[in-house]
C-alpha angles and dihedrals in degrees: 000000000000113000119257131198118216130190140140130242119204112232123240132179095253091065094064144058116211086270109042149326110313112251089230089056090053090051092048090052087048090055090052089049090048091053092049093046092048089051094048100037101032121005139301106298091234090055089046088058100040105035100027096030087222136125137156132243128198115262100173142355135207118185119179122187106211103182141354115292127162140162092284095050098085143348093237140025113230113218123202113180143161142170130234127185116234129202095004096302102326092111137025112207124202119206108195123179120194119200150132129229091002091303113119115219101173139017125205127194118186121185111206129194117215114230133191116234116225093219096243124125089252090068090222114171147183129217117270141158120254110272119248097253090057093046089052090062091066126086120243093253090054090071116084118192096179119119117275115252121229102202094163093055091050093047093049090051091053094045095048092042100052109003124110114230107234103167146354138190146142140229132197126220142167125228106241128191089257086062092054140079128220095296092054085249119132118273105242088213088069092067096088090055092054090046090052090052091055094044095048093047088053091050092050094046099037129095101205110097091215089070089072089078087076091064106023103043133058117261114249100195144002122200122182140167124195116218105175136351130255125215142211110297096015117142112232131203121197120197115196129188126180124212130188121209145079090062095299147069110242123200109203116200133192117187120201135186113226102213124203111264093018102064124185096314097092108358117175116258112244104175142000124202144168125207115196125205126180112257125228099027097101119081 
């Protein structure tokens, strides 16, 4: 049986909106789970960086909210997590289940891409597959050869194919050091907060009543793919469009980096995401 890591996280009011656990909180818990799983199934993450010159970066995220859960639901969040290796070492997938009293309320899947560190102080890196001596530390049932799913691609196809556009807008932001990790590169776990800023601005500015689902109702699912990193001081531009249909209101986000000398004409795409909210529950 594949190894699992289990621990509990005490709840506090900053982890929640009035409706549910913040998506960014779920991702931060997922990062803690990733660190513990790497340490238990591979090697201490610090050793992974220093001795093996290897780390992992987030490639995609799927967060599903399975049932209602808020600050008053439990004193702790029980975390049950494990890693599997996909495509022979090209990806490391985290399966993280969040619950209380053996009742799961959310499930997080994070696909991570191993990268090779150059060895400089900048901690710059290039994509690589996990080396054989690291792969050998994993048990046979911790290797998954099944095809990789692309839920974001499928969801975008459905939204653009049958959804009704009910609003669009954009917000600007700057990547600050509080948004970054040790390499002064953006923390991927900050993405849900930027998405929320774009979504909520669209709700406040929009005229279609169906947009209110994005502020008044709990999120049911978040799908995201990361295309390229951003760094300290980068200017960001978030485009958000809202679509109604298929029993939900979907907020589709595209996050760009506005590079010096290029401007906003053709900025590189850094991330794409869809937030889903049940339709018809807001009066």
